C-alpha positions as semicolon CSV with decimal commas, in nm:
position;residue;x (nm);y (nm);z (nm)
1;M;-1,548;0,441;3,168
2;V;-1,680;0,197;2,907
3;S;-1,957;0,344;2,688
4;W;-2,279;0,160;2,608
5;T;-2,170;0,124;2,246
6;E;-1,843;-0,039;2,352
7;K;-2,031;-0,284;2,577
8;I;-2,262;-0,395;2,296
9;T;-1,984;-0,407;2,037
10;G;-1,784;-0,631;2,268
11;V;-2,062;-0,889;2,251
12;F;-2,115;-0,865;1,875
13;D;-1,789;-0,855;1,679
14;P;-1,860;-0,721;1,326
15;D;-1,524;-0,846;1,197
16;R;-1,608;-1,202;1,296
17;A;-1,955;-1,163;1,144
18;L;-1,797;-1,043;0,819
19;Q;-1,561;-1,341;0,814
20;A;-1,849;-1,579;0,881
21;A;-2,053;-1,431;0,596
22;M;-1,753;-1,451;0,365
23;G;-1,688;-1,812;0,468
24;T;-2,049;-1,910;0,402
25;L;-2,036;-1,770;0,049
26;I;-1,699;-1,933;-0,019
27;G;-1,860;-2,263;0,081
28;A;-2,149;-2,191;-0,157
29;A;-1,904;-2,118;-0,437
30;E;-1,724;-2,445;-0,371
31;F;-2,052;-2,637;-0,385
32;K;-2,152;-2,462;-0,708
33;H;-1,811;-2,539;-0,859
34;T;-1,847;-2,907;-0,768
35;L;-2,174;-2,917;-0,961
36;E;-2,020;-2,713;-1,246
37;W;-2,286;-2,443;-1,213
38;G;-2,253;-2,081;-1,321
39;T;-1,881;-2,014;-1,298
40;E;-1,647;-1,891;-1,570
41;R;-1,389;-2,149;-1,680
42;W;-1,082;-2,078;-1,889
43;S;-1,013;-2,277;-2,205
44;P;-0,757;-2,231;-2,485
45;G;-0,846;-1,944;-2,714
46;K;-1,008;-1,738;-2,435
47;A;-0,856;-1,431;-2,277
48;L;-0,756;-1,497;-1,915
49;K;-0,986;-1,286;-1,700
50;L;-0,814;-1,173;-1,381
51;L;-0,983;-0,987;-1,096
52;L;-0,748;-0,753;-0,908
53;A;-0,850;-0,719;-0,542
54;C;-0,719;-0,377;-0,439
55;Y;-0,743;-0,079;-0,209
56;V;-0,760;0,185;-0,482
57;G;-1,000;0,473;-0,525
58;A;-0,913;0,618;-0,183
59;R;-0,634;0,839;-0,318
60;N;-0,377;0,637;-0,128
61;T;-0,077;0,712;-0,349
62;G;0,120;0,405;-0,242
63;A;-0,165;0,165;-0,314
64;D;-0,232;0,328;-0,651
65;V;0,133;0,333;-0,759
66;R;0,204;-0,031;-0,674
67;V;-0,110;-0,151;-0,853
68;E;-0,026;0,060;-1,159
69;E;0,309;-0,118;-1,181
70;M;0,155;-0,463;-1,125
71;I;-0,075;-0,400;-1,418
72;R;0,214;-0,293;-1,641
73;Q;0,411;-0,600;-1,535
74;F;0,121;-0,843;-1,592
75;R;0,050;-0,694;-1,935
76;H;0,416;-0,733;-2,029
77;I;0,445;-1,090;-1,900
78;L;0,114;-1,232;-2,025
79;G;0,051;-1,011;-2,329
80;D;-0,244;-0,777;-2,382
81;E;-0,391;-1,010;-2,639
82;N;-0,416;-1,290;-2,382
83;I;-0,571;-1,117;-2,079
84;Q;-0,864;-0,909;-1,957
85;L;-0,799;-0,727;-1,630
86;T;-1,066;-0,597;-1,394
87;I;-0,985;-0,388;-1,088
88;M;-1,193;-0,313;-0,780
89;T;-1,208;0,055;-0,680
90;L;-1,364;0,225;-0,382
91;D;-1,446;0,533;-0,589
92;P;-1,434;0,522;-0,972
93;E;-1,410;0,901;-0,991
94;L;-1,091;0,907;-0,784
95;S;-0,924;0,633;-0,990
96;A;-1,064;0,735;-1,331
97;R;-0,730;0,861;-1,470
98;Y;-0,538;0,556;-1,353
99;F;-0,495;0,195;-1,471
100;R;-0,533;0,232;-1,846
101;T;-0,668;-0,069;-2,040
102;V;-0,821;-0,210;-1,718
103;R;-1,194;-0,227;-1,648
104;Q;-1,286;-0,069;-1,315
105;I;-1,575;-0,185;-1,098
106;Q;-1,687;-0,030;-0,770
107;L;-1,626;-0,227;-0,452
108;P;-1,924;-0,191;-0,217
109;N;-1,875;-0,125;0,153
110;V;-2,025;-0,466;0,236
111;F;-1,847;-0,694;-0,007
112;P;-1,908;-1,071;0,048
113;K;-2,192;-1,107;-0,207
114;F;-2,001;-0,882;-0,450
115;L;-1,696;-1,114;-0,434
116;Y;-1,917;-1,420;-0,472
117;D;-2,064;-1,276;-0,794
118;E;-1,748;-1,125;-0,943
119;C;-1,505;-1,410;-0,876
120;A;-1,738;-1,644;-1,062
121;K;-1,697;-1,424;-1,373
122;H;-1,317;-1,447;-1,373
123;H;-1,049;-1,711;-1,411
124;G;-0,841;-1,597;-1,117
125;V;-0,783;-1,343;-0,843
126;V;-0,471;-1,141;-0,770
127;A;-0,477;-0,971;-0,429
128;C;-0,279;-0,650;-0,458
129;E;-0,280;-0,476;-0,118
130;G;0,061;-0,434;0,043
131;S;-0,058;-0,473;0,403
132;M;-0,251;-0,780;0,294
133;F;-0,273;-0,984;0,612
134;K;-0,271;-0,746;0,909
135;S;-0,508;-0,618;1,173
136;K;-0,307;-0,300;1,229
137;F;-0,510;-0,094;0,982
138;A;-0,836;-0,274;0,909
139;T;-0,922;-0,638;0,967
140;A;-1,209;-0,592;0,720
141;L;-0,962;-0,508;0,441
142;S;-0,759;-0,822;0,511
143;T;-1,083;-1,021;0,523
144;M;-1,167;-0,889;0,177
145;M;-0,823;-0,985;0,040
146;A;-0,829;-1,333;0,195
147;G;-1,194;-1,376;0,097
148;A;-1,123;-1,299;-0,267
149;L;-0,832;-1,545;-0,270
150;G;-1,048;-1,802;-0,092
151;M;-1,326;-1,761;-0,345
152;A;-1,080;-1,831;-0,627
153;N;-0,953;-2,138;-0,440
154;A;-1,308;-2,265;-0,398
155;E;-1,345;-2,264;-0,777
156;S;-0,994;-2,410;-0,843
157;K;-0,879;-2,089;-1,010
158;L;-0,562;-1,884;-1,003
159;S;-0,519;-1,738;-0,651
160;I;-0,216;-1,516;-0,595
161;G;-0,121;-1,253;-0,338
162;Y;0,130;-1,018;-0,505
163;G;0,391;-0,815;-0,317
164;A;0,217;-0,891;0,011
165;E;0,304;-0,835;0,372
166;A;0,178;-1,020;0,679
167;G;0,192;-0,901;1,036
168;E;0,000;-0,919;1,360
169;M;-0,354;-1,050;1,308
170;T;-0,648;-1,099;1,538
171;R;-0,714;-1,462;1,618
172;S;-1,025;-1,475;1,400
173;L;-0,845;-1,318;1,101
174;R;-0,549;-1,554;1,138
175;E;-0,782;-1,854;1,140
176;F;-0,973;-1,718;0,841
177;V;-0,653;-1,663;0,638
178;Q;-0,520;-2,006;0,733
179;K;-0,839;-2,179;0,621
180;R;-0,921;-1,981;0,307
181;C;-0,575;-1,917;0,160
182;K;-0,415;-2,260;0,205
183;H;-0,418;-2,321;-0,171
184;S;-0,306;-1,970;-0,267
185;L;0,044;-1,859;-0,356
186;V;0,146;-1,544;-0,170
187;I;0,451;-1,363;-0,306
188;C;0,584;-1,163;-0,012
189;R;0,788;-0,845;-0,006
190;N;0,996;-0,950;0,297
191;E;1,110;-1,262;0,478
192;P;0,927;-1,199;0,810
193;S;0,599;-1,207;0,617
194;R;0,694;-1,539;0,459
195;T;0,764;-1,686;0,801
196;I;0,424;-1,578;0,936
197;L;0,234;-1,724;0,640
198;E;0,436;-2,043;0,613
199;N;0,360;-2,109;0,979
200;L;-0,005;-2,103;0,873
201;G;0,064;-2,361;0,601
202;I;0,038;-2,115;0,312
203;R;0,267;-2,136;0,008
204;T;0,492;-1,833;-0,030
205;A;0,763;-1,705;-0,261
206;P;1,012;-1,417;-0,227
207;G;0,932;-1,082;-0,383
208;T;0,927;-0,709;-0,320
209;D;0,703;-0,409;-0,356
210;T;0,612;-0,317;-0,714
211;A;0,641;0,063;-0,688
212;W;1,010;0,062;-0,782
213;T;0,947;0,092;-1,156
214;F;0,689;0,373;-1,135
215;E;0,757;0,667;-1,366
216;P;0,607;0,996;-1,240
217;A;0,550;1,320;-1,427
218;P;0,873;1,483;-1,549
219;L;1,089;1,647;-1,281
220;E;1,009;1,985;-1,431
221;R;0,645;1,935;-1,339
222;G;0,724;1,873;-0,972
223;A;0,960;2,171;-0,965
224;K;0,688;2,393;-1,111
225;L;0,440;2,283;-0,843
226;L;0,697;2,347;-0,570
227;R;0,764;2,697;-0,707
228;A;0,389;2,761;-0,708
229;G;0,400;2,665;-0,338
230;G;0,662;2,931;-0,263
231;W;0,995;2,760;-0,338
232;D;1,258;2,993;-0,486
233;G;1,405;2,723;-0,710
234;K;1,740;2,719;-0,527
235;T;1,699;2,653;-0,154
236;E;1,726;2,293;-0,038
237;I;1,386;2,131;0,020
238;L;1,295;1,929;0,329
239;A;0,980;1,725;0,267
240;V;0,792;1,591;0,569
241;G;0,517;1,331;0,543
242;P;0,306;1,318;0,862
243;I;0,014;1,086;0,931
244;H;-0,221;1,020;1,221
245;P;-0,058;0,700;1,349
246;F;-0,298;0,646;1,637
247;C;-0,636;0,641;1,461
248;W;-0,603;0,278;1,356
249;P;-0,747;0,024;1,317
250;V;-1,061;0,102;1,123
251;K;-1,345;-0,127;1,229
252;P;-1,707;-0,180;1,130
253;D;-1,933;-0,066;1,413
254;L;-2,310;-0,092;1,371
255;M;-2,387;0,082;1,698
256;K;-2,171;0,383;1,616
257;A;-2,318;0,392;1,266
258;T;-2,668;0,403;1,413
259;A;-2,572;0,672;1,664
260;R;-2,411;0,881;1,390
261;V;-2,725;0,872;1,174
262;L;-2,977;0,923;1,455
263;A;-2,789;1,155;1,688
264;G;-2,498;1,295;1,487
265;Q;-2,240;1,128;1,711
266;F;-1,893;0,992;1,622
267;K;-1,847;1,231;1,328
268;E;-1,475;1,283;1,379
269;E;-1,379;0,916;1,377
270;H;-1,620;0,819;1,098
271;Y;-1,435;0,676;0,795
272;K;-1,716;0,571;0,563
273;S;-2,037;0,368;0,574
274;I;-2,030;0,157;0,895
275;Y;-1,651;0,190;0,939
276;F;-1,489;0,403;1,209
277;H;-1,135;0,497;1,303
278;H;-1,009;0,418;1,649
279;R;-1,036;0,720;1,875
280;S;-0,931;0,764;2,238
281;E;-0,791;1,035;2,464
282;E;-0,466;0,839;2,490
283;G;-0,441;0,815;2,110
284;E;-0,500;1,189;2,066
285;K;-0,238;1,265;2,330
286;K;0,016;1,049;2,148
287;Y;-0,079;1,213;1,817
288;R;-0,015;1,561;1,958
289;A;0,321;1,447;2,098
290;Y;0,417;1,296;1,761
291;L;0,336;1,621;1,577
292;A;0,513;1,830;1,840
293;G;0,825;1,615;1,803
294;L;0,822;1,652;1,425
295;A;0,770;2,027;1,453
296;R;1,049;2,082;1,706
297;A;1,299;1,882;1,502
298;V;1,209;2,051;1,172
299;T;1,215;2,399;1,329
300;A;1,554;2,339;1,491
301;F;1,700;2,200;1,167
302;A;1,568;2,500;0,970
303;K;1,747;2,733;1,215
304;E;2,076;2,553;1,154
305;R;2,060;2,582;0,774
306;P;1,822;2,738;0,521
307;V;1,565;2,485;0,399
308;F;1,227;2,516;0,232
309;V;0,982;2,292;0,418
310;A;0,702;2,117;0,226
311;L;0,442;1,881;0,374
312;I;0,343;1,571;0,175
313;G;0,016;1,382;0,226
314;M;0,037;1,050;0,045
315;E;-0,327;0,965;0,127
316;R;-0,615;1,211;0,144
317;L;-0,661;1,107;0,509
318;D;-0,323;1,270;0,573
319;R;-0,459;1,621;0,513
320;R;-0,552;1,655;0,880
321;A;-0,199;1,566;0,991
322;C;-0,048;1,807;0,737
323;V;-0,276;2,091;0,851
324;D;-0,207;2,018;1,218
325;L;0,170;2,002;1,166
326;A;0,171;2,319;0,956
327;A;0,007;2,504;1,247
328;L;0,305;2,414;1,468
329;L;0,573;2,542;1,229
330;P;0,691;2,905;1,240
331;Q;0,654;2,959;0,865
332;K;0,346;2,820;0,693
333;P;0,466;2,546;0,454
334;P;0,283;2,442;0,136
335;L;0,075;2,125;0,155
336;F;0,085;1,870;-0,125
337;V;-0,188;1,615;-0,048
338;S;-0,319;1,339;-0,269
339;D;-0,675;1,470;-0,260
340;S;-0,548;1,757;-0,478
341;Y;-0,248;1,603;-0,657
342;D;-0,247;1,277;-0,853
343;M;0,019;1,009;-0,813
344;Y;0,222;1,130;-1,111
345;D;0,256;1,485;-0,976
346;L;0,303;1,383;-0,613
347;V;0,593;1,148;-0,687
348;S;0,747;1,410;-0,919
349;I;0,739;1,653;-0,625
350;L;0,907;1,394;-0,401
351;R;1,187;1,341;-0,651
352;N;1,269;1,714;-0,649
353;V;1,334;1,742;-0,276
354;S;1,671;1,742;-0,102
355;Y;1,570;1,544;0,209
356;L;1,264;1,342;0,306
357;V;1,127;1,238;0,643
358;S;0,804;1,041;0,619
359;S;0,574;0,809;0,806
360;R;0,450;0,670;0,473
361;F;0,636;0,367;0,335
362;H;0,566;0,451;-0,028
363;A;0,680;0,811;0,004
364;I;1,024;0,669;0,081
365;V;1,007;0,392;-0,182
366;T;0,899;0,621;-0,467
367;S;1,167;0,877;-0,379
368;M;1,447;0,620;-0,381
369;P;1,493;0,586;-0,760
370;A;1,595;0,954;-0,750
371;Q;1,834;0,870;-0,461
372;I;1,674;1,122;-0,225
373;P;1,828;1,092;0,126
374;S;1,535;0,977;0,338
375;A;1,439;0,870;0,688
376;G;1,128;0,725;0,847
377;V;0,914;0,780;1,154
378;T;0,726;0,454;1,158
379;M;0,412;0,306;1,311
380;D;0,474;-0,053;1,196
381;E;0,740;-0,283;1,054
382;R;0,733;-0,173;0,688
383;I;0,969;0,123;0,711
384;C;1,187;-0,066;0,961
385;N;1,229;-0,352;0,713
386;L;1,304;-0,111;0,429
387;M;1,565;0,086;0,621
388;N;1,734;-0,225;0,756
389;D;1,749;-0,362;0,403
390;R;1,917;-0,039;0,289
391;G;2,170;-0,066;0,571
392;H;2,025;0,244;0,740
393;A;1,915;0,118;1,082
394;D;2,005;0,463;1,219
395;L;1,757;0,644;0,995
396;F;1,424;0,547;1,144
397;L;1,246;0,576;1,476
398;E;0,904;0,496;1,617
399;V;0,609;0,736;1,612
400;D;0,579;0,714;1,991
401;D;0,948;0,755;2,068
402;P;0,962;0,971;2,385
403;K;1,274;1,147;2,248
404;L;1,137;1,188;1,897
405;A;1,232;1,557;1,859
406;D;1,596;1,517;1,966
407;R;1,649;1,192;1,777
408;L;1,484;1,321;1,460
409;L;1,696;1,637;1,467
410;E;2,007;1,419;1,479
411;I;1,872;1,211;1,188
412;L;1,813;1,530;0,986
413;R;2,172;1,632;1,054
414;I;2,287;1,291;0,929
415;L;2,078;1,327;0,611
416;H;2,252;1,658;0,543
417;R;2,603;1,564;0,653
418;D;2,610;1,223;0,485
419;S;2,377;1,293;0,194
420;D;2,619;1,166;-0,073
421;R;2,685;0,841;0,114
422;I;2,317;0,782;0,181
423;A;2,227;0,853;-0,183
424;D;2,495;0,606;-0,291
425;D;2,363;0,342;-0,049
426;I;2,013;0,393;-0,189
427;G;2,144;0,356;-0,543
428;R;2,311;0,028;-0,448
429;S;1,987;-0,108;-0,303
430;I;1,773;-0,045;-0,614
431;P;1,913;-0,323;-0,838
432;K;1,834;-0,582;-0,570
433;Q;1,472;-0,465;-0,556
434;L;1,439;-0,466;-0,934
435;R;1,586;-0,814;-0,949
436;L;1,333;-0,934;-0,689
437;M;1,052;-0,770;-0,884
438;G;1,164;-0,944;-1,204
439;E;1,193;-1,277;-1,024
440;M;0,844;-1,243;-0,878
441;G;0,726;-1,186;-1,235
442;I;0,877;-1,522;-1,328
443;T;0,708;-1,681;-1,025
444;F;0,377;-1,527;-1,134
445;A;0,412;-1,663;-1,488
446;D;0,504;-2,008;-1,351
447;E;0,194;-2,011;-1,130
448;V;-0,030;-1,917;-1,423
449;A;0,124;-2,207;-1,616
450;R;0,073;-2,444;-1,323
451;V;-0,298;-2,363;-1,293
452;Y;-0,357;-2,330;-1,667
453;P;-0,096;-2,547;-1,846
454;D;-0,238;-2,462;-2,190
455;F;-0,219;-2,085;-2,142
456;P;0,004;-1,938;-2,419
457;R;0,323;-1,831;-2,243
458;R;0,518;-1,551;-2,407
459;N;0,864;-1,638;-2,533
460;L;1,058;-1,435;-2,276
461;P;1,410;-1,549;-2,182
462;K;1,384;-1,665;-1,821
463;S;1,600;-1,392;-1,674
464;W;1,472;-1,140;-1,421
465;E;1,525;-0,828;-1,632
466;N;1,294;-0,968;-1,901
467;Y;1,006;-0,995;-1,654
468;L;1,008;-0,631;-1,546
469;P;0,767;-0,387;-1,708
470;P;0,936;-0,138;-1,943
471;I;1,154;0,089;-1,728
472;S;1,252;0,452;-1,765
473;R;1,582;0,577;-1,901
474;S;1,679;0,715;-1,559
475;L;1,618;0,378;-1,395
476;S;1,817;0,204;-1,668
477;Q;2,105;0,443;-1,605
478;L;2,090;0,373;-1,233
479;L;2,110;0,000;-1,307
480;E;2,413;0,057;-1,528
481;V;2,593;0,240;-1,247
482;Y;2,507;0,009;-0,956
483;A;2,426;-0,336;-1,098
């Protein structure tokens, strides 16, 4: 039965309203730029002011890690003396220890006027979100990314999407991206994303994710935290990263927001402000089946061989899934969730484990430099693309797979049986990703030079390794072995 809120929401689409408001202000910015009113312009001798449009401040470890590495790469390529970086954050307190040397400003829940004001103060925008152009998670987030790029285009400024991915979009979002990002350069982390955007007439270039060069806390730190969680220091560790795959997308909903304030309704699906997670009986049923499948596979594997199970929550939203999964396991595992552990500690924990099964893309990516045998239980194409690129098409399955328990148990057996081979395959895949990351750094520098020909380019030999941020000794050693 359709509720009264669903009937009204069907008539008034908040996502379309948000795109319309953003489009109106982009038009105003274009008009103001034509008249040369009130917008910052770069000239030789000035620091290049770049606004980083991000999803940070939510304790999403993947988002934080990849932006941290972008910042290090930009600083290396352009030079600290030549740039001023500003980053948007949802919560300055949650991102306070991150992104050194970068000014942080709070992104409001309703952002069009904020982007209109802030983009005018900068010489360019770099959109940093991985799932940049998708309706799977939140059309509003993609509207913000495309709106920021569109605002920069309206003022003839640098407009770059960095390490981006494109996927299924609503019709209104696709039209908005096509119209507002046609003068942007979007550096994509896979070829399917390039195809989607090029079909919309948007310039693209090849790239990758930027988390590959992240250096966590020392391994000893992660081991200490695992021991505090009950690990004996010797038993193999199986890390499992559950999520709630069926609570997406997040959408603005004025009627639900009103009902929540006035009548206390919709508390469970409330995300923040006027934004709500998807919630349905069917979704909750699928969620319970997903957790049950994970639990059965992990329990069966633990009976076959001694393993210490640890649950990893890469985003603070994952705490619910970790708590719910822990309740289904015979022995209560420790929970390591990003609301209590920062990105440096969380990735250090990941690099101490023996095996990893995760529904979070960046849990797998950030474990790979330590060559941790890993597998994915995926809700979208990101983990599929990653595993196929590694040559491990047999190491992922879908969150709604009806045989999830049996198939995941077999995957866990493969991780154990073929751990050396899988680790070697992972090691072989890392140099390719680092090369792509260096090449996207060259592309970034070339685009800066195209938009601002007089910008002082650093004298870096035009080879990919020179456009990476400084990398750790362990990553250098891995390159020596596999490159």
